[in-house]
Amino acid sequence: MENAPLRTEEMPTETRKEVSVMNTRKKIDYSKWGYIFIAPFFICFFIFSLIPLVDTIRYSFFQYYTTGLKEVGPNFTGISNYVELFASDLGKYTWNTFIMWIIGFVPQIIIALILAAWFTDCRLKIHGKGFFKVVIYLPNLIMASAFSMLFFTLFSEVGPINSMMMQLGFFEKPFKFLASVGGSRSLVAIMNFLMWFGNTTIMLMAAIMGISPDIFEAAEIDGCNNTQRFFKITLPLIKPILAYSLITSLIGGLQMFDVPQILTGGKGTPDRTTMTLIMFLNQHLKARNYGMAGALSVYLFIVSGILCAIVYRMMNNESDYGEKKSKKKGERS
Amino acid sequence: MREAKKSPVRQIVAHAVLLILSFFCLFFFYILIVNATRSHVDLQKGFSVLPGNALFDNLNSVLSDGTLPVINGIVNSLVVSTLCAVICTYFSSMTAYGIYAYDFKLKKAAFTFIMAILVMPTQVTAMGFLRLITGMGLYDTIWPLVIPSIASPAVFYFMHSYLRSALPISLVEAARIDGCGEFRIFNRIVFPIMKPAIAVQAIFTFVGSWNNYFVPALILQTKKRMTLPILIATLRGADYMNFDMGKVYMLIAIAIVPIVIVYLLLSRFIIEGVTLGGVKE
């Protein structure tokens, strides 16, 4: 006990607290308060997420739906829902979701990288930096359903974009954006791009600003030009954040719903080529086909798990690689 | 010295690209605002860059439409979003504080668990959630939109990172020695220290909830209880072509403009907040 005050100096905060508790002679155990403070979170998660999740998985093995006023089931039917699910257009919808995500994500990450590099480049003087940051982040806060309703009206056959293009002489007759596969998929991708590139830019900027300026200075002394600096130093060092952006965007892409749902009125027109997985889930839920909705949810759960695992592994490998490289650079300078 | 190395070409390219991107970000909102001020007949004539004079007519026709309870929608959205923001930030800071400040057996496990559920899409539990809510008799009420926000892993993570940088444990101990109870410590000492983080997260939770469409669309059925996103979705109905277009633009503007105004007022704060709780190595 006599040594205790001396020893506390070297201890991490957690253990230090224990020692001070011991010093009060009357031993008070605070651990119960830890449980009390985290209880609401876990109770709430248990009731509103875990029970529904278990319920969802359970009913995916049951025939359970409502037609008209008649409720069929629940009858246990094994994996028949899954068989039916994979026989339906599931593959097509997975592909739709993926293609709309990728044509939005690729320009998003490229533009965000370029902008972040420009914003953090002290030799490139950008006037009105604050203004640009505010403007590019703005669409991220806009209600996705209102934004897609806006796009729907703007790009409709009689909408302002068509009439503007005709007034300017680009189009001879109105272009039916929403009747063409490319047109409607591009609109969804453009909206996702507009809504997310500002957010990604700001994340990447913070990452680049977190890199020690010594590294950049050393590179400059070594005669590194802008392109080399970007590809050889900045990019490898922000790989963890890039992976983070990739994973959040992937999971967000998998959940794509509001934009295509409102833009196409829930039908995924033309010919269900803009129907995403969550829109498909929404259809089953609205039709009260719980068995199929359950099977689809399990599929989504597994897909998101796999995606996370892949990206997580990628992130770990690549960040190790990036760190090694940076260390070497540091030593050389 | 550095000024001399500046390359004018890069600077011009950078400004051009930024201007084009900003144009696209603002252009659509500009058309929205302009079109919200034009009458239906005016809108039929085609595109115009100048605002019309039907702003109040449109506003009036939106607010007085019996089939589209917009005022109710605004109130519902405000109530749900405010409750969400308050509950979510309070309980998330509480959870973060519990894991940060106390030692208990399951501390590590609890943290890992929350991190693991961070990326779980909410939609995968939607089917069970809908059944549970129906079973509880909460179907078609706002509670299922509010209460689950107590468990928000992302907000928790943000609060936890903030606490690690802002709250020394010795402060908690000092309060204990002064005879302060554990809940009092949290409410009187920890909560005020966390104010900056709470403000940022309250804004993001509010906006997220204001814009949320998937869950409310599943749960709310009565028109009077609907939030704004669902009302907007009903515009996209079959008889879309018969709508007064000025009214449609006006309703979209009502959903978007308040958030834009709040954003412009707090923009610096919000943009800093985006990265506050970002990934740290």
GROMACS .gro file of C-alpha atoms in nm, chain A residues 79-221:
model
  143
   79ILE     CA    1  -3.529  -2.398  -4.808
   80SER     CA    2  -3.810  -2.363  -5.060
   81ASN     CA    3  -3.809  -1.983  -5.021
   82TYR     CA    4  -3.442  -1.975  -5.109
   83VAL     CA    5  -3.498  -2.198  -5.410
   84GLU     CA    6  -3.776  -1.968  -5.526
   85LEU     CA    7  -3.565  -1.661  -5.454
   86PHE     CA    8  -3.273  -1.779  -5.664
   87ALA     CA    9  -3.511  -1.884  -5.942
   88SER     CA   10  -3.653  -1.528  -5.949
   89ASP     CA   11  -3.476  -1.224  -6.088
   90LEU     CA   12  -3.243  -1.198  -5.788
   91GLY     CA   13  -2.931  -1.213  -6.004
   92LYS     CA   14  -3.061  -0.936  -6.225
   93TYR     CA   15  -3.140  -0.711  -5.928
   94THR     CA   16  -2.800  -0.778  -5.772
   95TRP     CA   17  -2.641  -0.680  -6.102
   96ASN     CA   18  -2.858  -0.364  -6.128
   97THR     CA   19  -2.759  -0.257  -5.779
   98PHE     CA   20  -2.394  -0.323  -5.852
   99ILE     CA   21  -2.385  -0.146  -6.188
  100MET     CA   22  -2.563   0.164  -6.058
  101TRP     CA   23  -2.330   0.173  -5.760
  102ILE     CA   24  -2.012   0.136  -5.964
  103ILE     CA   25  -2.094   0.402  -6.226
  104GLY     CA   26  -2.157   0.642  -5.939
  105PHE     CA   27  -1.866   0.534  -5.723
  106VAL     CA   28  -1.581   0.540  -5.975
  107PRO     CA   29  -1.617   0.908  -6.067
  108GLN     CA   30  -1.695   0.985  -5.704
  109ILE     CA   31  -1.367   0.846  -5.570
  110ILE     CA   32  -1.159   0.987  -5.858
  111ILE     CA   33  -1.303   1.338  -5.830
  112ALA     CA   34  -1.281   1.325  -5.452
  113LEU     CA   35  -0.914   1.224  -5.465
  114ILE     CA   36  -0.829   1.500  -5.711
  115LEU     CA   37  -1.017   1.765  -5.516
  116ALA     CA   38  -0.870   1.652  -5.185
  117ALA     CA   39  -0.520   1.668  -5.335
  118TRP     CA   40  -0.587   2.019  -5.468
  119PHE     CA   41  -0.739   2.148  -5.148
  120THR     CA   42  -0.445   2.026  -4.941
  121ASP     CA   43  -0.175   2.135  -5.185
  122CYS     CA   44  -0.014   2.440  -5.027
  123ARG     CA   45   0.148   2.542  -5.354
  124LEU     CA   46  -0.183   2.555  -5.535
  125LYS     CA   47  -0.366   2.864  -5.423
  126ILE     CA   48  -0.738   2.809  -5.459
  127HIS     CA   49  -0.955   3.114  -5.415
  128GLY     CA   50  -1.279   3.064  -5.226
  129LYS     CA   51  -1.177   2.727  -5.083
  130GLY     CA   52  -1.432   2.760  -4.804
  131PHE     CA   53  -1.709   2.836  -5.053
  132PHE     CA   54  -1.627   2.533  -5.268
  133LYS     CA   55  -1.618   2.303  -4.966
  134VAL     CA   56  -1.957   2.426  -4.850
  135VAL     CA   57  -2.109   2.386  -5.196
  136ILE     CA   58  -1.981   2.036  -5.272
  137TYR     CA   59  -2.094   1.906  -4.935
  138LEU     CA   60  -2.441   2.057  -4.969
  139PRO     CA   61  -2.611   1.778  -5.173
  140ASN     CA   62  -2.517   1.523  -4.906
  141LEU     CA   63  -2.771   1.672  -4.665
  142ILE     CA   64  -3.055   1.686  -4.912
  143MET     CA   65  -3.348   1.451  -4.866
  144ALA     CA   66  -3.283   1.172  -5.118
  145SER     CA   67  -3.651   1.126  -5.192
  146ALA     CA   68  -3.703   1.498  -5.259
  147PHE     CA   69  -3.387   1.508  -5.467
  148SER     CA   70  -3.499   1.219  -5.685
  149MET     CA   71  -3.848   1.364  -5.716
  150LEU     CA   72  -3.677   1.682  -5.834
  151PHE     CA   73  -3.474   1.486  -6.089
  152PHE     CA   74  -3.786   1.307  -6.200
  153THR     CA   75  -3.964   1.633  -6.276
  154LEU     CA   76  -3.656   1.799  -6.425
  155PHE     CA   77  -3.574   1.509  -6.657
  156SER     CA   78  -3.928   1.412  -6.750
  157GLU     CA   79  -4.034   1.432  -7.113
  158VAL     CA   80  -4.187   1.776  -7.068
  159GLY     CA   81  -3.945   1.884  -6.797
  160PRO     CA   82  -3.709   2.182  -6.791
  161ILE     CA   83  -3.396   1.990  -6.898
  162ASN     CA   84  -3.559   1.872  -7.218
  163SER     CA   85  -3.706   2.210  -7.296
  164MET     CA   86  -3.374   2.379  -7.223
  165MET     CA   87  -3.186   2.137  -7.447
  166MET     CA   88  -3.435   2.200  -7.725
  167GLN     CA   89  -3.418   2.576  -7.680
  168LEU     CA   90  -3.041   2.554  -7.702
  169GLY     CA   91  -3.070   2.329  -8.006
  170PHE     CA   92  -2.900   2.017  -7.863
  171PHE     CA   93  -3.209   1.796  -7.895
  172GLU     CA   94  -3.457   1.794  -8.181
  173LYS     CA   95  -3.725   1.615  -7.988
  174PRO     CA   96  -3.753   1.541  -7.614
  175PHE     CA   97  -3.528   1.262  -7.493
  176LYS     CA   98  -3.707   1.011  -7.273
  177PHE     CA   99  -3.445   0.968  -7.001
  178LEU     CA  100  -3.660   0.740  -6.792
  179ALA     CA  101  -3.758   0.513  -7.078
  180SER     CA  102  -3.400   0.421  -7.166
  181VAL     CA  103  -3.192   0.179  -6.959
  182GLY     CA  104  -2.876   0.387  -6.982
  183GLY     CA  105  -3.064   0.711  -6.914
  184SER     CA  106  -3.237   0.601  -6.598
  185ARG     CA  107  -2.935   0.413  -6.459
  186SER     CA  108  -2.716   0.716  -6.528
  187LEU     CA  109  -2.961   0.945  -6.352
  188VAL     CA  110  -2.948   0.724  -6.041
  189ALA     CA  111  -2.568   0.714  -6.059
  190ILE     CA  112  -2.544   1.092  -6.112
  191MET     CA  113  -2.760   1.156  -5.809
  192ASN     CA  114  -2.554   0.921  -5.594
  193PHE     CA  115  -2.239   1.085  -5.724
  194LEU     CA  116  -2.363   1.436  -5.650
  195MET     CA  117  -2.478   1.338  -5.304
  196TRP     CA  118  -2.158   1.167  -5.198
  197PHE     CA  119  -1.851   1.312  -5.370
  198GLY     CA  120  -1.835   1.612  -5.135
  199ASN     CA  121  -1.848   1.393  -4.829
  200THR     CA  122  -1.572   1.169  -4.964
  201THR     CA  123  -1.361   1.472  -5.056
  202ILE     CA  124  -1.379   1.603  -4.701
  203MET     CA  125  -1.291   1.264  -4.552
  204LEU     CA  126  -0.992   1.225  -4.783
  205MET     CA  127  -0.879   1.582  -4.716
  206ALA     CA  128  -0.869   1.513  -4.344
  207ALA     CA  129  -0.666   1.200  -4.416
  208ILE     CA  130  -0.415   1.385  -4.634
  209MET     CA  131  -0.379   1.664  -4.379
  210GLY     CA  132  -0.303   1.396  -4.120
  211ILE     CA  133   0.013   1.295  -4.309
  212SER     CA  134   0.324   1.443  -4.152
  213PRO     CA  135   0.448   1.743  -4.355
  214ASP     CA  136   0.805   1.615  -4.307
  215ILE     CA  137   0.738   1.341  -4.558
  216PHE     CA  138   0.624   1.587  -4.822
  217GLU     CA  139   0.918   1.817  -4.754
  218ALA     CA  140   1.162   1.530  -4.780
  219ALA     CA  141   1.007   1.428  -5.109
  220GLU     CA  142   1.035   1.782  -5.238
  221ILE     CA  143   1.403   1.795  -5.152
   0.00000   0.00000   0.00000
